[in-house]
mmCIF file of C-alpha atoms in Angstrom:
data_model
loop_
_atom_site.group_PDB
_atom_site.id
_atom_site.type_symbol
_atom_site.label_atom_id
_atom_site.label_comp_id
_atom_site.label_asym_id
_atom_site.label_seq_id
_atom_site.Cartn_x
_atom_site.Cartn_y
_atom_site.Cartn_z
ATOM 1 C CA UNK A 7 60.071 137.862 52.731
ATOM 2 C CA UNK A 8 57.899 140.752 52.851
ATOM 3 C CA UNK A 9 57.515 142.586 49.242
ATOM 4 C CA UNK A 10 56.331 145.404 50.769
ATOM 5 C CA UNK A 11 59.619 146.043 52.157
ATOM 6 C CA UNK A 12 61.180 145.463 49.236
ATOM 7 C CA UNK A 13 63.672 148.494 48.454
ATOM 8 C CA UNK A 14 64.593 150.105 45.432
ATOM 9 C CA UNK A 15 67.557 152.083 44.713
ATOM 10 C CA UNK A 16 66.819 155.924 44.696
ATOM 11 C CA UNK A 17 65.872 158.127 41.226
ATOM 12 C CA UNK A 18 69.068 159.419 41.758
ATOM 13 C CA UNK A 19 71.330 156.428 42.001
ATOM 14 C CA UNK A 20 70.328 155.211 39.206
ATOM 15 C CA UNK A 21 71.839 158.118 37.130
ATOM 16 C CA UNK A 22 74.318 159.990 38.947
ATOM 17 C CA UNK A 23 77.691 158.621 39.083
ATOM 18 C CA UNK A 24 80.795 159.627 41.382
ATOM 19 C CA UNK A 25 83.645 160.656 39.966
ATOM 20 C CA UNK A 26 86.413 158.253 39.326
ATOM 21 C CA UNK A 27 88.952 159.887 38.531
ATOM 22 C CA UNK A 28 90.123 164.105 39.308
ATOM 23 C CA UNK A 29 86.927 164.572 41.491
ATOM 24 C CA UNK A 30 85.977 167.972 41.770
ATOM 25 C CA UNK A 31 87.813 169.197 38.796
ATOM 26 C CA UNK A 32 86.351 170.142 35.353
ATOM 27 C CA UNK A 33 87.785 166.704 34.297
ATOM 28 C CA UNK A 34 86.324 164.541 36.213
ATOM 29 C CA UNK A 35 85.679 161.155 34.668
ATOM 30 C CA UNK A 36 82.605 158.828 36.239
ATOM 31 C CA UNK A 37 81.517 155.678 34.238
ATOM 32 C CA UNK A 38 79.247 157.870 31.698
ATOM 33 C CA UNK A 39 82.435 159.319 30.756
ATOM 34 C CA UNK A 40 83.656 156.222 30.338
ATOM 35 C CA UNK A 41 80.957 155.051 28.564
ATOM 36 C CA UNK A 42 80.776 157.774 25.798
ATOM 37 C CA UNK A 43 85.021 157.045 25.499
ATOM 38 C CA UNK A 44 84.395 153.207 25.188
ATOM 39 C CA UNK A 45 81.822 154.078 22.475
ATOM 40 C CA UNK A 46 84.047 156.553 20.400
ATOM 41 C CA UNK A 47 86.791 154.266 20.399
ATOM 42 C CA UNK A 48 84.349 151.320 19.458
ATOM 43 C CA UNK A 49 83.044 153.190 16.774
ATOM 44 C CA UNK A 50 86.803 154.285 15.458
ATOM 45 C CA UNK A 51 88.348 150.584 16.075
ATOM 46 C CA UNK A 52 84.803 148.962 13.990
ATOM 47 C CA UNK A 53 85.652 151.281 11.291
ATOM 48 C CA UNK A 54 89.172 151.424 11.164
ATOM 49 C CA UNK A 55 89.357 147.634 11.291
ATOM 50 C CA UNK A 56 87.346 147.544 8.655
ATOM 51 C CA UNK A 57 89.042 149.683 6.297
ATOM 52 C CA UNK A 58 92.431 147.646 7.454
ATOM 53 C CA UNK A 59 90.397 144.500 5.522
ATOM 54 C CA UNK A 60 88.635 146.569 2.637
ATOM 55 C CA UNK A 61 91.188 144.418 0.380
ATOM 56 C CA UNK A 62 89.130 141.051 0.836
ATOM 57 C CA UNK A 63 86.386 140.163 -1.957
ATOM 58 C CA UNK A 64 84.455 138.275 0.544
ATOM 59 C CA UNK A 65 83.496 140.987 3.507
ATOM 60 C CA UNK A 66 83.413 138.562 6.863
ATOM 61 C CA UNK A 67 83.625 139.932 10.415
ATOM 62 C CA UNK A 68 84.031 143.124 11.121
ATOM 63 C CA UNK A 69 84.153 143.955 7.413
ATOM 64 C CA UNK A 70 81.424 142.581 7.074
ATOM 65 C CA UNK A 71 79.546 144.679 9.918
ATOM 66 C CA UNK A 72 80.983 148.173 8.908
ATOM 67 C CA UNK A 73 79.621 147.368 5.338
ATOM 68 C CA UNK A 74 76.264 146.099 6.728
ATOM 69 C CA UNK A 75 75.760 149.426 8.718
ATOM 70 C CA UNK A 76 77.228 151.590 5.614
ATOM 71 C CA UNK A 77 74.584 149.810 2.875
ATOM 72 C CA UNK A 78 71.794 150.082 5.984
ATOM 73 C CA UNK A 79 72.257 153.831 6.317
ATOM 74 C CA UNK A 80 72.894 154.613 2.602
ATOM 75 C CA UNK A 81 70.118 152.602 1.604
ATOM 76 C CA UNK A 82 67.614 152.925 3.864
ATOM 77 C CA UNK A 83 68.172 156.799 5.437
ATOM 78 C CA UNK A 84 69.992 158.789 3.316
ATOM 79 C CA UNK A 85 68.084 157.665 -0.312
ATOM 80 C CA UNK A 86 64.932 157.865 1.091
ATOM 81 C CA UNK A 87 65.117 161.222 2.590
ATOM 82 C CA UNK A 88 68.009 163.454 1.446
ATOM 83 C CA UNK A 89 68.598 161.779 -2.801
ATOM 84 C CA UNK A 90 71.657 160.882 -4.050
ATOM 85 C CA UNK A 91 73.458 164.118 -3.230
ATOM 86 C CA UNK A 92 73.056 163.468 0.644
ATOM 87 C CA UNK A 93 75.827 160.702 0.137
ATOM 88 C CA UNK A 94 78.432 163.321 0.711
ATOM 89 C CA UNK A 95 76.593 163.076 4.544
ATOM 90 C CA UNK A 96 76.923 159.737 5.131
ATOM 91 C CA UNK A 97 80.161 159.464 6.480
ATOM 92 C CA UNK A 98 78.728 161.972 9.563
ATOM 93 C CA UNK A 99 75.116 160.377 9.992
ATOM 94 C CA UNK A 100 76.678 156.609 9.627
ATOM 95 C CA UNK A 101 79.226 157.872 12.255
ATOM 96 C CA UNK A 102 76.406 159.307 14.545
ATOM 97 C CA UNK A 103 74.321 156.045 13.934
ATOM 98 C CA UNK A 104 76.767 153.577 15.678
ATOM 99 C CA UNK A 105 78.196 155.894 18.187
ATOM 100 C CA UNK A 106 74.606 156.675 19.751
ATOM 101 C CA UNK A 107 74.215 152.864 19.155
ATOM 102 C CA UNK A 108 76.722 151.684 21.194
ATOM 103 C CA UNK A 109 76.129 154.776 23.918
ATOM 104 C CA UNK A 110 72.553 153.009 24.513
ATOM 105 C CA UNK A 111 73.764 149.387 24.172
ATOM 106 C CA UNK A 112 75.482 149.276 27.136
ATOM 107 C CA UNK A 113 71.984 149.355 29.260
ATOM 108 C CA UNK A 114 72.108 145.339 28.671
ATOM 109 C CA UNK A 115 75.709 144.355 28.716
ATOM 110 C CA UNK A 116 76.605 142.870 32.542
ATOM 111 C CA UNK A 117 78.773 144.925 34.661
ATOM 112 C CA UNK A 118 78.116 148.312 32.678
ATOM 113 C CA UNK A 119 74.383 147.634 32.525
ATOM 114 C CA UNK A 120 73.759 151.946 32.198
ATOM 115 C CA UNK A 121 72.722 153.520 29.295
ATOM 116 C CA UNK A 122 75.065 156.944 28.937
ATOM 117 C CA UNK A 123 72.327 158.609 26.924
ATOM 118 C CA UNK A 124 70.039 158.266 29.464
ATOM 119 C CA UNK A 125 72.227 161.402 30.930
ATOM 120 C CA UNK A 126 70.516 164.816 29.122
ATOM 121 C CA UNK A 127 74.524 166.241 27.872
ATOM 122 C CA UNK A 128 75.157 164.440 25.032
ATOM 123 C CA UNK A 129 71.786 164.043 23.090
ATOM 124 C CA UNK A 130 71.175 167.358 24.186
ATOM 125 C CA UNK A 131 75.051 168.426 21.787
ATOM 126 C CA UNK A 132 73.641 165.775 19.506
ATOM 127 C CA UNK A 133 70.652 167.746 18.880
ATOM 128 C CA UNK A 134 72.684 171.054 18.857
ATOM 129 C CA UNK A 135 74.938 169.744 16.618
ATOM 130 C CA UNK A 136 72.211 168.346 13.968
ATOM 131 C CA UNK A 137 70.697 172.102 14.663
ATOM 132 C CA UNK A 138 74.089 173.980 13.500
ATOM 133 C CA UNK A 139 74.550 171.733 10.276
ATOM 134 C CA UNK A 140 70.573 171.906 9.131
ATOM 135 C CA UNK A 141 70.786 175.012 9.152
ATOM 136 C CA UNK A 142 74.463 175.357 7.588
ATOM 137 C CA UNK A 143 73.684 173.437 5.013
ATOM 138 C CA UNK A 144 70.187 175.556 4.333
ATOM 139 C CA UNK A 145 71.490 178.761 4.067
ATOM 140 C CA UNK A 146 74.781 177.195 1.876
ATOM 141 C CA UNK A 147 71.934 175.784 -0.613
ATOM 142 C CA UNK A 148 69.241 178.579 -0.605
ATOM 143 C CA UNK A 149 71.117 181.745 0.924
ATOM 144 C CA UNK A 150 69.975 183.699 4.195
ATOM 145 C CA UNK A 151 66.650 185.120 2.583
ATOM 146 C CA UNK A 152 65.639 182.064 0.618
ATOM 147 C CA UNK A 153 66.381 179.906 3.712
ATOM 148 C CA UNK A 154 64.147 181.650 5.831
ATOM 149 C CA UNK A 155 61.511 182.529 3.039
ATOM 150 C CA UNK A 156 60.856 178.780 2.836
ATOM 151 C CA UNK A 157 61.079 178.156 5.953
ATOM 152 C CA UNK A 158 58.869 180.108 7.572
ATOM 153 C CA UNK A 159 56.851 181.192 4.732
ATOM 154 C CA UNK A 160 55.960 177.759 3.604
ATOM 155 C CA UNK A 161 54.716 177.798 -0.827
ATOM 156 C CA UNK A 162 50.930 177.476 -1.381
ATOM 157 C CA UNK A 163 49.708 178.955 1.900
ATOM 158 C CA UNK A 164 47.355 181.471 1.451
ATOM 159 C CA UNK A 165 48.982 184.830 2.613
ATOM 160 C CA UNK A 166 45.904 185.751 5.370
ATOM 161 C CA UNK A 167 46.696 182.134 6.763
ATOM 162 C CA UNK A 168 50.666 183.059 7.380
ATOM 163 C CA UNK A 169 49.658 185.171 10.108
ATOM 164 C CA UNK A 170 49.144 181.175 12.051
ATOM 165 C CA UNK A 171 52.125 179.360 9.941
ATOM 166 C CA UNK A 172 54.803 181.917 10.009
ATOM 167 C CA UNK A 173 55.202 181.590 14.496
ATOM 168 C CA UNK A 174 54.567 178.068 14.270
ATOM 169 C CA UNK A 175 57.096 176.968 11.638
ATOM 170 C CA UNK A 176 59.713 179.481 13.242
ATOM 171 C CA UNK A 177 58.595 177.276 16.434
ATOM 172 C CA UNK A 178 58.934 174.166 14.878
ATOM 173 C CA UNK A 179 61.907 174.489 12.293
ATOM 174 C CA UNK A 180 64.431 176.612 14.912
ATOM 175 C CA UNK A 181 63.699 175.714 18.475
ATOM 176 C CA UNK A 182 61.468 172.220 18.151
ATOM 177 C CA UNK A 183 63.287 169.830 16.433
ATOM 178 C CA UNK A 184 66.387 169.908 18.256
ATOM 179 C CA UNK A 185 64.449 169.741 21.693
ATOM 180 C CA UNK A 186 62.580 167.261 20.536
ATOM 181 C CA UNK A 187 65.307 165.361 19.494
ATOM 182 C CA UNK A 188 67.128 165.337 22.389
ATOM 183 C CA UNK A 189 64.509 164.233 24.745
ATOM 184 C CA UNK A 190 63.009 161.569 22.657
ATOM 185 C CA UNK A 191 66.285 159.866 23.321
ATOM 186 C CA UNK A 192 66.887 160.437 26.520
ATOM 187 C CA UNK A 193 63.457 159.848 27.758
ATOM 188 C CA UNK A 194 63.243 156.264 26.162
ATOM 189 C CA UNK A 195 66.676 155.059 27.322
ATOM 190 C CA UNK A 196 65.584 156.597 31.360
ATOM 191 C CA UNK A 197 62.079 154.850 30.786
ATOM 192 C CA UNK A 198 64.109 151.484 29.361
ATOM 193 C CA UNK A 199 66.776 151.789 32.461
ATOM 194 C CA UNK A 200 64.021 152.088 35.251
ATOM 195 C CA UNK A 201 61.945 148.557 33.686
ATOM 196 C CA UNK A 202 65.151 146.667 33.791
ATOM 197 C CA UNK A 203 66.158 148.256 37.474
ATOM 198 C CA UNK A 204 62.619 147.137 38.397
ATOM 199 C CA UNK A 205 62.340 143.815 37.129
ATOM 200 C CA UNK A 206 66.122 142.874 38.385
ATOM 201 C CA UNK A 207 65.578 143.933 41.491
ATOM 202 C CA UNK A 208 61.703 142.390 41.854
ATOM 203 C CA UNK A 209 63.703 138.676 40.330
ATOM 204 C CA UNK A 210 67.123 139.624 42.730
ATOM 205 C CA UNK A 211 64.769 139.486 45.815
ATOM 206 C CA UNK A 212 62.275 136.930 44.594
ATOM 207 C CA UNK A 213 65.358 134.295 44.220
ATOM 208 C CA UNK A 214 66.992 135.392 47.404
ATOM 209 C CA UNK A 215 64.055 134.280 49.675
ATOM 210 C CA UNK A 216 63.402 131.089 47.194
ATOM 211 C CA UNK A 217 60.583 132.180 46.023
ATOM 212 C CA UNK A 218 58.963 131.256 49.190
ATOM 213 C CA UNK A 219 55.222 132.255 49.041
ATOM 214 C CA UNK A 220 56.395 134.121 45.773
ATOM 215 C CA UNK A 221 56.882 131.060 43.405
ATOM 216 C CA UNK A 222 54.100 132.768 40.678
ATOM 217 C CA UNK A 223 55.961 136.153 41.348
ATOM 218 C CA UNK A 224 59.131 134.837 40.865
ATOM 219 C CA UNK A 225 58.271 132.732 37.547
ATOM 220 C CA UNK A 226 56.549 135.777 35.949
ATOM 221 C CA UNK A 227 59.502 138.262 37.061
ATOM 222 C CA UNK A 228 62.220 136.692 35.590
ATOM 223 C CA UNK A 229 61.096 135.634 32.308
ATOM 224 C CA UNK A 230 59.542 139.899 32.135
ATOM 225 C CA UNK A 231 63.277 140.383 32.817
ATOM 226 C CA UNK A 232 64.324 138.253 29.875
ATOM 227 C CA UNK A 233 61.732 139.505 27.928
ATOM 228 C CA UNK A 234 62.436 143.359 28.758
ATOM 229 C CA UNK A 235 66.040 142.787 28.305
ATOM 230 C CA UNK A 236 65.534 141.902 24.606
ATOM 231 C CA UNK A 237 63.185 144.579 23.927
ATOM 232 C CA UNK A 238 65.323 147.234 25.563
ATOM 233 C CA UNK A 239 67.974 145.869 23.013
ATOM 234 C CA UNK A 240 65.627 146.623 20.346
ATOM 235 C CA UNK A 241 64.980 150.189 21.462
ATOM 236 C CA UNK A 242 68.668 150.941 21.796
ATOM 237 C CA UNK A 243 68.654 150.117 17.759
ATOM 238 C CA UNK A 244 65.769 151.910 17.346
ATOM 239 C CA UNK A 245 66.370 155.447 18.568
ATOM 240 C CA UNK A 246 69.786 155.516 16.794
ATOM 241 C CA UNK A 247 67.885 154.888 14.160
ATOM 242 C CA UNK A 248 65.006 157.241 14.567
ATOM 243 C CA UNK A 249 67.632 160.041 15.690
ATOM 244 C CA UNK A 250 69.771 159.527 12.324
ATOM 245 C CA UNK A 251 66.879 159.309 10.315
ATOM 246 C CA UNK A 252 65.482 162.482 11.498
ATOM 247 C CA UNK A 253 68.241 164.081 10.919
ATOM 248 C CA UNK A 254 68.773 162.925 7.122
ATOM 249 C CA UNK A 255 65.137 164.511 7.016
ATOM 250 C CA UNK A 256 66.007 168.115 8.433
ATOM 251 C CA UNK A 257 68.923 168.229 6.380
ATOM 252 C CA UNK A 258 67.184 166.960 3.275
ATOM 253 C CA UNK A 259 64.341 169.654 3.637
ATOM 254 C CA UNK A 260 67.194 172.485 4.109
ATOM 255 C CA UNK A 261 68.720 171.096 0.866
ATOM 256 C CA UNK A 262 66.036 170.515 -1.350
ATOM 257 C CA UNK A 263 62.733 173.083 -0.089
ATOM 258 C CA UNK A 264 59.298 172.637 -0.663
ATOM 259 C CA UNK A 265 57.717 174.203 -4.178
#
């Protein structure tokens, strides 16, 4: 086996799907559709299963999950960035957490092996979505003028100085952070999909030809598949994490501004 004609499956393969199902149509359903369904109605079926078995002392199964991930976010997003009167968020960002969780999970489970947020829609109405209800729930708590007083005119500044500050925190606060949320998830999960394309195609070919010529190839690619496949788990964990997290922040600091 040559390596060097080794071929790899197109950019383009990789993340555009055919239809399924009413091709051509504004309903068309391909398997990131199907994807983002499965992961709505795993969220809703994790949850409601749980609250079906809220009446047991002992939390086991899926109980047990749903209150893992409840305490996890509670404890260790919404205390340590919003207070105790971000609770009254938790039922959205806890929510959020598993669904983008189970949208990027998918990259290492056989047969589906895609991540659907590695597609720009959806963290890009994510991060649209977190947008709207910062900024909601900053004008609710501060009104119109105080809102954008603190946000753009930031206490303790010197005045000659907001000249610099005033552009860059209109920047930051009203076009960065949902941008920037967006792509930080979709660029990890494309980045994760294209190391586990590579290394299961470089171990695919390797153990067609035997591993003939190949055999230190072949014992380094498949363990970096292993290997990648675990971390890629990791990451899928992570960045719901990092994009719930974030947004706990931004909603804090449009709750409870600087002084």
């Amino acid at each position: 086996m040559n390596l060097l004609a080794l071929e790899f499956p197109p950019v383009n393969h990789l993340f555009d799907w055919p239809s399924i199902w009413f091709e051509g149509t504004p309903y068309a359903i391909n398997k990131t559709v199907l994807i983002y369904l499965g992961s709505v109605l795993a969220t809703m079926l994790l949850f409601g299963l749980a609250g079906r078995q809220r009446e047991s002392l002992v939390p086991a199964g899926v109980q047990h999950v749903a209150e893992s991930g409840v305490n996890f976010i509670e404890e260790s997003v919404v205390m340590q960035t919003i207070g105790p009167d971000g609770k009254k968020f938790m039922p959205f960002l806890t929510t959020m957490f598993f669904f983008i969780l189970f949208s990027n999970i998918t990259e290492v489970i056989p047969f589906i092996q895609f991540p659907a947020n590695s597609r720009m829609a959806i963290p890009v109405t994510l991060a649209l979505l977190v947008w709207v209800i910062y900024n909601f729930v900053g004008v609710r708590s501060q009104g119109l003028f105080g809102y954008l007083k603190n946000s753009l005119f930031p206490p303790g500044v010197p005045w000659p100085l907001y000249l610099i500050v005033t552009p860059i925190e209109l920047v930051s606060t009203f076009v960065v952070r949902p941008f920037s949320l967006a792509i930080r998830l979709w660029a990890n999960m494309v980045a994760g999909h294209l190391l586990l394309v590579t290394f299961a195609v470089l171990s695919a070919a390797m153990w067609a030809s035997g591993g003939v010529g190949y055999g230190g190839a072949l014992i380094l690619s498949f363990p970096m598949l292993i290997l990648m496949t675990g971390f890629e788990i990791l990451v899928s964990v992570l960045q719901a994490f990092i994009f719930t997290i974030l947004t706990a922040v931004y909603i804090g600091g449009s709750m409870h501004p600087e002084h």
